[in-house]
C-alpha cells in the first residue's frame, strides 16, 4: 500500500503582495481626493497663480536683464509652446511682449519698489500653494512667522530656478560653439528646451513637496513618486487640454473677449490639481509605510 504524500503548501501568486499594496495605495489616494476637497483647494491655487504669473514674469525679466538680453525669455517660451494650450500661450506671449517692448523708464521692474511689488505677488502665490499642500497632506500649518519666512525663501528659490533655466538655455549653445560635436549638436539644441523644462518642473516639485508642507516626520527626498506622477500627468494633461481647445472647446464663443483668460485660468486649475495629487500620493505612501 502506497503512502500518501503530504499536501504541498499552496504556491504564492507572483507579485500578489505588490498588487495588494498598489490597490491599497490607489484606494487611499482616491479617498483622500474627496475627503480633503482637492478640487476646491486647486481652484484657490489657480486663482492665486493667475495673479502671480505676470508679476513673476516681470520679476524674472528684471533680474535676467541685469546679466543678459531679456528677449531670450520670449524665445524660450516659443520653444515650449506645444505643451501649453494655445489660448494660454497667447495670453502669456502678449503680456511678455508688452513687458519686453516697454521703455526702461516705464517698465515696472525698473525700480526697486515695483520689483518688490512683483515679488510680493509671486510670494502670495507660493504661500497659497504651501497652505494647500499643508491641507492636502493633513499637516498643521506653521506659525505665522515661520510660514512667512519659508514662503519668502521658496519664492527666492523659484525665481533663482527660473534664472538658472534661462542661463542653461543661453550658455549651452555658446559652449557648443566653442566645442562643436557635429551632428549631435543639432539634436542637443532641439532637445535642450524640453530637457530644461522637465528639470525645472521636477526641481520645483521637489522643493515644494520637500519644504512646502509642515511635515512632522523626516523630509521627503528631492525626487518622489508624487513628483514623477505630477510631472507626467501635467505634460499629458497640458497636451490633451491643448488638443481639446483646438478641436472642441471654444471659450471665446462662451466667454467672449475674456475667453483666452478663462482658458489660462482653467489650465492653472488643472496644473494645481495635478500638483496636489502628487502631494496626496506622497502623503499616502508615508502614511501606509508608517507603523499603525
PDB file of C-alpha atoms in Angstrom:
ATOM      1  CA  UNK A   1       0.000   0.000   0.000  1.00  0.00           C
ATOM      2  CA  UNK A   2       1.442   3.322  -1.100  1.00  0.00           C
ATOM      3  CA  UNK A   3       1.788   6.035   1.455  1.00  0.00           C
ATOM      4  CA  UNK A   4       0.031   9.297   0.575  1.00  0.00           C
ATOM      5  CA  UNK A   5       2.300  12.272   0.139  1.00  0.00           C
ATOM      6  CA  UNK A   6       1.647  15.239   2.367  1.00  0.00           C
ATOM      7  CA  UNK A   7      -0.086  18.112   0.658  1.00  0.00           C
ATOM      8  CA  UNK A   8       2.375  20.703  -0.598  1.00  0.00           C
ATOM      9  CA  UNK A   9       1.770  24.270   0.541  1.00  0.00           C
ATOM     10  CA  UNK A  10      -0.027  26.444  -1.998  1.00  0.00           C
ATOM     11  CA  UNK A  11       2.283  28.411  -4.205  1.00  0.00           C
ATOM     12  CA  UNK A  12       2.298  32.121  -3.668  1.00  0.00           C
ATOM     13  CA  UNK A  13       0.974  34.166  -6.547  1.00  0.00           C
ATOM     14  CA  UNK A  14       3.883  36.176  -8.011  1.00  0.00           C
ATOM     15  CA  UNK A  15       3.757  39.861  -7.144  1.00  0.00           C
ATOM     16  CA  UNK A  16       0.478  39.416  -5.246  1.00  0.00           C
ATOM     17  CA  UNK A  17       1.828  41.463  -2.358  1.00  0.00           C
ATOM     18  CA  UNK A  18       2.769  44.320  -4.666  1.00  0.00           C
ATOM     19  CA  UNK A  19      -0.660  44.286  -6.280  1.00  0.00           C
ATOM     20  CA  UNK A  20      -2.359  44.441  -2.894  1.00  0.00           C
ATOM     21  CA  UNK A  21      -0.153  47.342  -1.808  1.00  0.00           C
ATOM     22  CA  UNK A  22      -0.779  49.158  -5.085  1.00  0.00           C
ATOM     23  CA  UNK A  23      -4.532  48.695  -4.698  1.00  0.00           C
ATOM     24  CA  UNK A  24      -4.470  49.977  -1.115  1.00  0.00           C
ATOM     25  CA  UNK A  25      -2.450  52.967  -2.259  1.00  0.00           C
ATOM     26  CA  UNK A  26      -4.901  53.694  -5.068  1.00  0.00           C
ATOM     27  CA  UNK A  27      -7.877  53.462  -2.709  1.00  0.00           C
ATOM     28  CA  UNK A  28      -6.141  55.699  -0.165  1.00  0.00           C
ATOM     29  CA  UNK A  29      -5.378  58.357  -2.783  1.00  0.00           C
ATOM     30  CA  UNK A  30      -8.898  58.136  -4.209  1.00  0.00           C
ATOM     31  CA  UNK A  31     -10.496  58.586  -0.789  1.00  0.00           C
ATOM     32  CA  UNK A  32      -8.155  61.458   0.081  1.00  0.00           C
ATOM     33  CA  UNK A  33      -9.137  63.344  -3.083  1.00  0.00           C
ATOM     34  CA  UNK A  34     -12.713  63.544  -1.854  1.00  0.00           C
ATOM     35  CA  UNK A  35     -12.049  63.820   1.875  1.00  0.00           C
ATOM     36  CA  UNK A  36      -9.596  66.717   1.509  1.00  0.00           C
ATOM     37  CA  UNK A  37     -11.553  68.646  -1.140  1.00  0.00           C
ATOM     38  CA  UNK A  38      -8.773  68.709  -3.704  1.00  0.00           C
ATOM     39  CA  UNK A  39     -10.947  70.332  -6.365  1.00  0.00           C
ATOM     40  CA  UNK A  40     -11.854  73.305  -4.195  1.00  0.00           C
ATOM     41  CA  UNK A  41      -8.286  73.806  -2.960  1.00  0.00           C
ATOM     42  CA  UNK A  42      -6.930  73.547  -6.515  1.00  0.00           C
ATOM     43  CA  UNK A  43      -9.312  76.326  -7.542  1.00  0.00           C
ATOM     44  CA  UNK A  44      -7.789  78.568  -4.864  1.00  0.00           C
ATOM     45  CA  UNK A  45      -4.279  77.716  -6.034  1.00  0.00           C
ATOM     46  CA  UNK A  46      -5.275  78.553  -9.627  1.00  0.00           C
ATOM     47  CA  UNK A  47      -6.711  81.907  -8.520  1.00  0.00           C
ATOM     48  CA  UNK A  48      -3.527  82.933  -6.719  1.00  0.00           C
ATOM     49  CA  UNK A  49      -1.409  81.500  -9.527  1.00  0.00           C
ATOM     50  CA  UNK A  50      -3.234  83.689 -12.027  1.00  0.00           C
ATOM     51  CA  UNK A  51      -2.264  86.774 -10.055  1.00  0.00           C
ATOM     52  CA  UNK A  52       1.313  85.564  -9.572  1.00  0.00           C
ATOM     53  CA  UNK A  53       2.314  84.568 -13.103  1.00  0.00           C
ATOM     54  CA  UNK A  54       2.518  88.036 -14.672  1.00  0.00           C
ATOM     55  CA  UNK A  55       4.413  89.661 -11.770  1.00  0.00           C
ATOM     56  CA  UNK A  56       6.618  86.572 -11.850  1.00  0.00           C
ATOM     57  CA  UNK A  57       7.395  87.235 -15.495  1.00  0.00           C
ATOM     58  CA  UNK A  58       8.186  90.864 -14.674  1.00  0.00           C
ATOM     59  CA  UNK A  59      10.465  89.878 -11.795  1.00  0.00           C
ATOM     60  CA  UNK A  60      12.274  87.303 -13.944  1.00  0.00           C
ATOM     61  CA  UNK A  61      12.814  89.885 -16.689  1.00  0.00           C
ATOM     62  CA  UNK A  62      14.085  92.373 -14.123  1.00  0.00           C
ATOM     63  CA  UNK A  63      16.683  90.008 -12.708  1.00  0.00           C
ATOM     64  CA  UNK A  64      17.683  88.485 -16.036  1.00  0.00           C
ATOM     65  CA  UNK A  65      18.156  91.862 -17.734  1.00  0.00           C
ATOM     66  CA  UNK A  66      20.961  92.625 -15.281  1.00  0.00           C
ATOM     67  CA  UNK A  67      23.072  89.899 -16.894  1.00  0.00           C
ATOM     68  CA  UNK A  68      21.766  89.417 -20.442  1.00  0.00           C
ATOM     69  CA  UNK A  69      19.166  90.294 -23.058  1.00  0.00           C
ATOM     70  CA  UNK A  70      15.681  89.511 -21.650  1.00  0.00           C
ATOM     71  CA  UNK A  71      14.410  88.718 -25.167  1.00  0.00           C
ATOM     72  CA  UNK A  72      15.731  85.175 -24.649  1.00  0.00           C
ATOM     73  CA  UNK A  73      12.723  84.595 -22.378  1.00  0.00           C
ATOM     74  CA  UNK A  74      10.398  85.109 -25.328  1.00  0.00           C
ATOM     75  CA  UNK A  75      12.475  82.752 -27.448  1.00  0.00           C
ATOM     76  CA  UNK A  76      12.357  80.028 -24.786  1.00  0.00           C
ATOM     77  CA  UNK A  77       8.599  80.438 -24.319  1.00  0.00           C
ATOM     78  CA  UNK A  78       8.145  79.908 -28.057  1.00  0.00           C
ATOM     79  CA  UNK A  79      10.177  76.690 -27.896  1.00  0.00           C
ATOM     80  CA  UNK A  80       7.822  75.065 -25.385  1.00  0.00           C
ATOM     81  CA  UNK A  81       4.527  76.355 -26.775  1.00  0.00           C
ATOM     82  CA  UNK A  82       3.498  72.828 -27.849  1.00  0.00           C
ATOM     83  CA  UNK A  83       2.968  71.781 -24.237  1.00  0.00           C
ATOM     84  CA  UNK A  84       0.756  74.794 -23.477  1.00  0.00           C
ATOM     85  CA  UNK A  85      -2.834  75.447 -24.576  1.00  0.00           C
ATOM     86  CA  UNK A  86      -2.755  77.904 -27.463  1.00  0.00           C
ATOM     87  CA  UNK A  87      -5.085  80.346 -25.705  1.00  0.00           C
ATOM     88  CA  UNK A  88      -2.933  80.313 -22.564  1.00  0.00           C
ATOM     89  CA  UNK A  89       0.206  80.748 -24.646  1.00  0.00           C
ATOM     90  CA  UNK A  90      -1.288  83.734 -26.466  1.00  0.00           C
ATOM     91  CA  UNK A  91      -2.095  85.497 -23.194  1.00  0.00           C
ATOM     92  CA  UNK A  92       1.392  84.911 -21.778  1.00  0.00           C
ATOM     93  CA  UNK A  93       3.064  85.831 -25.061  1.00  0.00           C
ATOM     94  CA  UNK A  94       1.114  89.089 -25.351  1.00  0.00           C
ATOM     95  CA  UNK A  95       1.972  90.161 -21.818  1.00  0.00           C
ATOM     96  CA  UNK A  96       5.605  89.141 -22.223  1.00  0.00           C
ATOM     97  CA  UNK A  97       5.876  91.139 -25.449  1.00  0.00           C
ATOM     98  CA  UNK A  98       4.419  94.175 -23.697  1.00  0.00           C
ATOM     99  CA  UNK A  99       6.951  93.867 -20.875  1.00  0.00           C
ATOM    100  CA  UNK A 100       9.877  93.470 -23.250  1.00  0.00           C
ATOM    101  CA  UNK A 101       8.842  96.332 -25.518  1.00  0.00           C
ATOM    102  CA  UNK A 102       8.263  98.831 -22.707  1.00  0.00           C
ATOM    103  CA  UNK A 103      10.781 101.594 -22.264  1.00  0.00           C
ATOM    104  CA  UNK A 104      13.192 101.234 -19.327  1.00  0.00           C
ATOM    105  CA  UNK A 105      11.667 104.267 -17.687  1.00  0.00           C
ATOM    106  CA  UNK A 106       8.152 102.845 -17.791  1.00  0.00           C
ATOM    107  CA  UNK A 107       8.849  99.180 -17.198  1.00  0.00           C
ATOM    108  CA  UNK A 108       7.622  98.125 -13.750  1.00  0.00           C
ATOM    109  CA  UNK A 109      10.777  96.249 -12.821  1.00  0.00           C
ATOM    110  CA  UNK A 110      12.963  99.344 -13.428  1.00  0.00           C
ATOM    111  CA  UNK A 111      12.637 100.403  -9.802  1.00  0.00           C
ATOM    112  CA  UNK A 112      13.147  98.505  -6.588  1.00  0.00           C
ATOM    113  CA  UNK A 113       9.632  99.361  -5.430  1.00  0.00           C
ATOM    114  CA  UNK A 114       7.911  97.865  -8.474  1.00  0.00           C
ATOM    115  CA  UNK A 115      10.179  94.827  -8.305  1.00  0.00           C
ATOM    116  CA  UNK A 116       9.214  94.428  -4.661  1.00  0.00           C
ATOM    117  CA  UNK A 117       5.526  94.552  -5.601  1.00  0.00           C
ATOM    118  CA  UNK A 118       6.116  91.883  -8.245  1.00  0.00           C
ATOM    119  CA  UNK A 119       7.967  89.732  -5.714  1.00  0.00           C
ATOM    120  CA  UNK A 120       5.130  90.185  -3.207  1.00  0.00           C
ATOM    121  CA  UNK A 121       2.585  88.979  -5.763  1.00  0.00           C
ATOM    122  CA  UNK A 122       4.672  85.916  -6.590  1.00  0.00           C
ATOM    123  CA  UNK A 123       5.129  85.279  -2.874  1.00  0.00           C
ATOM    124  CA  UNK A 124       1.359  85.254  -2.365  1.00  0.00           C
ATOM    125  CA  UNK A 125       1.042  82.535  -4.982  1.00  0.00           C
ATOM    126  CA  UNK A 126       3.778  80.460  -3.327  1.00  0.00           C
ATOM    127  CA  UNK A 127       2.216  80.954   0.121  1.00  0.00           C
ATOM    128  CA  UNK A 128      -1.157  79.808  -1.225  1.00  0.00           C
ATOM    129  CA  UNK A 129       0.429  76.641  -2.618  1.00  0.00           C
ATOM    130  CA  UNK A 130       2.160  75.962   0.717  1.00  0.00           C
ATOM    131  CA  UNK A 131      -1.164  76.296   2.560  1.00  0.00           C
ATOM    132  CA  UNK A 132      -2.766  73.962   0.026  1.00  0.00           C
ATOM    133  CA  UNK A 133      -0.017  71.364   0.494  1.00  0.00           C
ATOM    134  CA  UNK A 134      -0.466  71.512   4.279  1.00  0.00           C
ATOM    135  CA  UNK A 135      -4.212  70.985   3.913  1.00  0.00           C
ATOM    136  CA  UNK A 136      -3.805  68.171   1.398  1.00  0.00           C
ATOM    137  CA  UNK A 137      -1.098  66.377   3.394  1.00  0.00           C
ATOM    138  CA  UNK A 138      -3.015  66.708   6.655  1.00  0.00           C
ATOM    139  CA  UNK A 139      -0.323  68.763   8.407  1.00  0.00           C
ATOM    140  CA  UNK A 140      -0.845  71.619  10.821  1.00  0.00           C
ATOM    141  CA  UNK A 141       0.226  74.980   9.409  1.00  0.00           C
ATOM    142  CA  UNK A 142       3.370  76.647  10.690  1.00  0.00           C
ATOM    143  CA  UNK A 143       3.284  79.715  12.872  1.00  0.00           C
ATOM    144  CA  UNK A 144       2.771  82.993  11.012  1.00  0.00           C
ATOM    145  CA  UNK A 145       6.452  83.981  11.185  1.00  0.00           C
ATOM    146  CA  UNK A 146       7.790  80.574  10.123  1.00  0.00           C
ATOM    147  CA  UNK A 147       5.261  80.389   7.312  1.00  0.00           C
ATOM    148  CA  UNK A 148       6.264  83.845   6.070  1.00  0.00           C
ATOM    149  CA  UNK A 149       9.972  83.037   6.249  1.00  0.00           C
ATOM    150  CA  UNK A 150       9.532  79.711   4.484  1.00  0.00           C
ATOM    151  CA  UNK A 151       7.383  81.126   1.697  1.00  0.00           C
ATOM    152  CA  UNK A 152       9.825  84.002   1.107  1.00  0.00           C
ATOM    153  CA  UNK A 153      12.773  81.604   0.858  1.00  0.00           C
ATOM    154  CA  UNK A 154      10.877  79.344  -1.529  1.00  0.00           C
ATOM    155  CA  UNK A 155       9.910  82.353  -3.653  1.00  0.00           C
ATOM    156  CA  UNK A 156      13.571  83.348  -3.962  1.00  0.00           C
ATOM    157  CA  UNK A 157      14.439  79.740  -4.806  1.00  0.00           C
ATOM    158  CA  UNK A 158      11.779  79.540  -7.536  1.00  0.00           C
ATOM    159  CA  UNK A 159      12.913  82.802  -9.139  1.00  0.00           C
ATOM    160  CA  UNK A 160      16.506  81.584  -8.939  1.00  0.00           C
ATOM    161  CA  UNK A 161      15.468  78.324 -10.588  1.00  0.00           C
ATOM    162  CA  UNK A 162      13.871  80.268 -13.448  1.00  0.00           C
ATOM    163  CA  UNK A 163      17.058  82.307 -13.914  1.00  0.00           C
ATOM    164  CA  UNK A 164      19.161  79.123 -13.865  1.00  0.00           C
ATOM    165  CA  UNK A 165      16.952  77.548 -16.522  1.00  0.00           C
ATOM    166  CA  UNK A 166      17.297  80.581 -18.783  1.00  0.00           C
ATOM    167  CA  UNK A 167      21.057  80.639 -18.228  1.00  0.00           C
ATOM    168  CA  UNK A 168      21.281  76.988 -19.266  1.00  0.00           C
ATOM    169  CA  UNK A 169      19.364  77.645 -22.477  1.00  0.00           C
ATOM    170  CA  UNK A 170      21.723  80.533 -23.301  1.00  0.00           C
ATOM    171  CA  UNK A 171      25.062  79.068 -22.183  1.00  0.00           C
ATOM    172  CA  UNK A 172      24.842  75.596 -23.753  1.00  0.00           C
ATOM    173  CA  UNK A 173      24.670  76.862 -27.379  1.00  0.00           C
ATOM    174  CA  UNK A 174      27.638  79.160 -26.653  1.00  0.00           C
ATOM    175  CA  UNK A 175      29.665  76.254 -25.260  1.00  0.00           C
ATOM    176  CA  UNK A 176      28.776  74.105 -28.264  1.00  0.00           C
ATOM    177  CA  UNK A 177      30.005  76.919 -30.486  1.00  0.00           C
ATOM    178  CA  UNK A 178      33.471  76.611 -28.938  1.00  0.00           C
ATOM    179  CA  UNK A 179      33.408  72.811 -28.809  1.00  0.00           C
ATOM    180  CA  UNK A 180      31.416  71.595 -31.840  1.00  0.00           C
ATOM    181  CA  UNK A 181      30.373  67.957 -31.710  1.00  0.00           C
ATOM    182  CA  UNK A 182      28.987  67.591 -35.214  1.00  0.00           C
ATOM    183  CA  UNK A 183      25.573  66.128 -35.935  1.00  0.00           C
ATOM    184  CA  UNK A 184      24.795  65.611 -32.254  1.00  0.00           C
ATOM    185  CA  UNK A 185      24.795  69.365 -31.720  1.00  0.00           C
ATOM    186  CA  UNK A 186      21.538  69.806 -33.629  1.00  0.00           C
ATOM    187  CA  UNK A 187      19.884  67.106 -31.523  1.00  0.00           C
ATOM    188  CA  UNK A 188      21.102  68.674 -28.288  1.00  0.00           C
ATOM    189  CA  UNK A 189      19.804  72.105 -29.241  1.00  0.00           C
ATOM    190  CA  UNK A 190      16.444  70.643 -30.219  1.00  0.00           C
ATOM    191  CA  UNK A 191      16.046  68.607 -27.038  1.00  0.00           C
ATOM    192  CA  UNK A 192      17.533  71.227 -24.700  1.00  0.00           C
ATOM    193  CA  UNK A 193      14.382  73.348 -24.100  1.00  0.00           C
ATOM    194  CA  UNK A 194      12.357  70.262 -23.222  1.00  0.00           C
ATOM    195  CA  UNK A 195      15.084  68.835 -21.002  1.00  0.00           C
ATOM    196  CA  UNK A 196      15.298  72.148 -19.164  1.00  0.00           C
ATOM    197  CA  UNK A 197      11.509  72.234 -18.784  1.00  0.00           C
ATOM    198  CA  UNK A 198      11.435  68.730 -17.274  1.00  0.00           C
ATOM    199  CA  UNK A 199      14.376  69.534 -14.999  1.00  0.00           C
ATOM    200  CA  UNK A 200      12.783  72.766 -13.774  1.00  0.00           C
ATOM    201  CA  UNK A 201       9.451  71.040 -13.203  1.00  0.00           C
ATOM    202  CA  UNK A 202      10.977  68.187 -11.185  1.00  0.00           C
ATOM    203  CA  UNK A 203      13.119  70.531  -9.086  1.00  0.00           C
ATOM    204  CA  UNK A 204      10.143  72.830  -8.473  1.00  0.00           C
ATOM    205  CA  UNK A 205       8.010  69.888  -7.360  1.00  0.00           C
ATOM    206  CA  UNK A 206      10.882  68.575  -5.260  1.00  0.00           C
ATOM    207  CA  UNK A 207      11.239  71.912  -3.465  1.00  0.00           C
ATOM    208  CA  UNK A 208       7.519  72.277  -2.839  1.00  0.00           C
ATOM    209  CA  UNK A 209       6.962  68.691  -1.674  1.00  0.00           C
ATOM    210  CA  UNK A 210      10.102  68.683   0.486  1.00  0.00           C
ATOM    211  CA  UNK A 211       9.976  72.145   2.067  1.00  0.00           C
ATOM    212  CA  UNK A 212       6.403  73.306   1.483  1.00  0.00           C
ATOM    213  CA  UNK A 213       4.318  71.187   3.880  1.00  0.00           C
ATOM    214  CA  UNK A 214       4.975  71.394   7.605  1.00  0.00           C
ATOM    215  CA  UNK A 215       5.988  67.738   7.800  1.00  0.00           C
ATOM    216  CA  UNK A 216       6.282  66.361  11.322  1.00  0.00           C
ATOM    217  CA  UNK A 217       8.468  63.431  10.223  1.00  0.00           C
ATOM    218  CA  UNK A 218      11.596  63.317   8.078  1.00  0.00           C
ATOM    219  CA  UNK A 219      11.631  65.453   4.954  1.00  0.00           C
ATOM    220  CA  UNK A 220      10.779  63.805   1.669  1.00  0.00           C
ATOM    221  CA  UNK A 221      13.626  63.205  -0.796  1.00  0.00           C
ATOM    222  CA  UNK A 222      14.037  65.559  -3.738  1.00  0.00           C
ATOM    223  CA  UNK A 223      12.618  63.052  -6.208  1.00  0.00           C
ATOM    224  CA  UNK A 224       9.481  61.215  -5.121  1.00  0.00           C
ATOM    225  CA  UNK A 225       6.777  59.104  -6.780  1.00  0.00           C
ATOM    226  CA  UNK A 226       4.480  62.102  -6.448  1.00  0.00           C
ATOM    227  CA  UNK A 227       6.942  64.301  -8.337  1.00  0.00           C
ATOM    228  CA  UNK A 228       7.206  61.913 -11.274  1.00  0.00           C
ATOM    229  CA  UNK A 229       3.442  61.329 -11.307  1.00  0.00           C
ATOM    230  CA  UNK A 230       2.733  65.066 -11.273  1.00  0.00           C
ATOM    231  CA  UNK A 231       5.316  65.819 -13.977  1.00  0.00           C
ATOM    232  CA  UNK A 232       3.998  63.106 -16.283  1.00  0.00           C
ATOM    233  CA  UNK A 233       0.345  63.939 -15.712  1.00  0.00           C
ATOM    234  CA  UNK A 234       0.978  67.659 -16.157  1.00  0.00           C
ATOM    235  CA  UNK A 235       2.624  67.156 -19.550  1.00  0.00           C
ATOM    236  CA  UNK A 236      -0.104  64.764 -20.704  1.00  0.00           C
ATOM    237  CA  UNK A 237      -2.942  66.931 -19.376  1.00  0.00           C
ATOM    238  CA  UNK A 238      -1.499  70.102 -20.907  1.00  0.00           C
ATOM    239  CA  UNK A 239      -1.218  68.482 -24.328  1.00  0.00           C
ATOM    240  CA  UNK A 240      -4.709  66.963 -24.016  1.00  0.00           C
ATOM    241  CA  UNK A 241      -6.180  70.317 -22.980  1.00  0.00           C
ATOM    242  CA  UNK A 242      -4.457  71.968 -25.949  1.00  0.00           C
ATOM    243  CA  UNK A 243      -5.967  69.394 -28.321  1.00  0.00           C
ATOM    244  CA  UNK A 244      -9.390  69.866 -26.735  1.00  0.00           C
ATOM    245  CA  UNK A 245      -9.290  73.637 -27.127  1.00  0.00           C
ATOM    246  CA  UNK A 246      -8.066  73.365 -30.710  1.00  0.00           C
ATOM    247  CA  UNK A 247     -10.768  70.908 -31.802  1.00  0.00           C
ATOM    248  CA  UNK A 248     -13.739  71.050 -29.444  1.00  0.00           C
ATOM    249  CA  UNK A 249     -13.605  73.848 -26.887  1.00  0.00           C
ATOM    250  CA  UNK A 250     -14.393  77.402 -27.924  1.00  0.00           C
ATOM    251  CA  UNK A 251     -14.041  79.599 -24.865  1.00  0.00           C
ATOM    252  CA  UNK A 252     -14.324  82.779 -26.915  1.00  0.00           C
ATOM    253  CA  UNK A 253     -17.809  81.816 -28.071  1.00  0.00           C
ATOM    254  CA  UNK A 254     -18.977  81.332 -24.481  1.00  0.00           C
ATOM    255  CA  UNK A 255     -16.987  83.972 -22.591  1.00  0.00           C
ATOM    256  CA  UNK A 256     -16.387  86.486 -25.361  1.00  0.00           C
ATOM    257  CA  UNK A 257     -13.285  88.646 -25.153  1.00  0.00           C
ATOM    258  CA  UNK A 258     -12.107  87.043 -21.894  1.00  0.00           C
ATOM    259  CA  UNK A 259     -12.173  83.522 -23.329  1.00  0.00           C
ATOM    260  CA  UNK A 260      -8.372  83.308 -23.504  1.00  0.00           C
ATOM    261  CA  UNK A 261      -8.072  84.410 -19.871  1.00  0.00           C
ATOM    262  CA  UNK A 262     -10.611  81.767 -18.812  1.00  0.00           C
ATOM    263  CA  UNK A 263      -8.642  79.131 -20.727  1.00  0.00           C
ATOM    264  CA  UNK A 264      -5.455  80.213 -18.930  1.00  0.00           C
ATOM    265  CA  UNK A 265      -7.234  80.037 -15.568  1.00  0.00           C
ATOM    266  CA  UNK A 266      -8.531  76.569 -16.415  1.00  0.00           C
ATOM    267  CA  UNK A 267      -5.001  75.465 -17.290  1.00  0.00           C
ATOM    268  CA  UNK A 268      -3.800  76.757 -13.922  1.00  0.00           C
ATOM    269  CA  UNK A 269      -6.598  74.805 -12.244  1.00  0.00           C
ATOM    270  CA  UNK A 270      -5.582  71.585 -13.996  1.00  0.00           C
ATOM    271  CA  UNK A 271      -1.929  72.199 -13.113  1.00  0.00           C
ATOM    272  CA  UNK A 272      -2.745  72.945  -9.471  1.00  0.00           C
ATOM    273  CA  UNK A 273      -4.927  69.852  -9.204  1.00  0.00           C
ATOM    274  CA  UNK A 274      -2.125  67.652 -10.526  1.00  0.00           C
ATOM    275  CA  UNK A 275       0.471  69.166  -8.162  1.00  0.00           C
ATOM    276  CA  UNK A 276      -1.852  68.483  -5.219  1.00  0.00           C
ATOM    277  CA  UNK A 277      -2.476  64.960  -6.492  1.00  0.00           C
ATOM    278  CA  UNK A 278       1.260  64.301  -6.364  1.00  0.00           C
ATOM    279  CA  UNK A 279       1.332  65.582  -2.781  1.00  0.00           C
ATOM    280  CA  UNK A 280      -1.516  63.239  -1.842  1.00  0.00           C
ATOM    281  CA  UNK A 281       0.359  60.286  -3.320  1.00  0.00           C
ATOM    282  CA  UNK A 282       3.476  61.129  -1.303  1.00  0.00           C
ATOM    283  CA  UNK A 283       1.464  61.604   1.899  1.00  0.00           C
ATOM    284  CA  UNK A 284      -0.390  58.328   1.389  1.00  0.00           C
ATOM    285  CA  UNK A 285       2.861  56.428   0.793  1.00  0.00           C
ATOM    286  CA  UNK A 286       4.289  57.851   4.028  1.00  0.00           C
ATOM    287  CA  UNK A 287       1.086  57.002   5.910  1.00  0.00           C
ATOM    288  CA  UNK A 288       0.992  53.394   4.736  1.00  0.00           C
ATOM    289  CA  UNK A 289       4.681  52.842   5.465  1.00  0.00           C
ATOM    290  CA  UNK A 290       4.493  54.243   8.988  1.00  0.00           C
ATOM    291  CA  UNK A 291       3.657  51.838  11.832  1.00  0.00           C
ATOM    292  CA  UNK A 292      -0.015  51.868  12.699  1.00  0.00           C
TER     293      UNK A 292
END
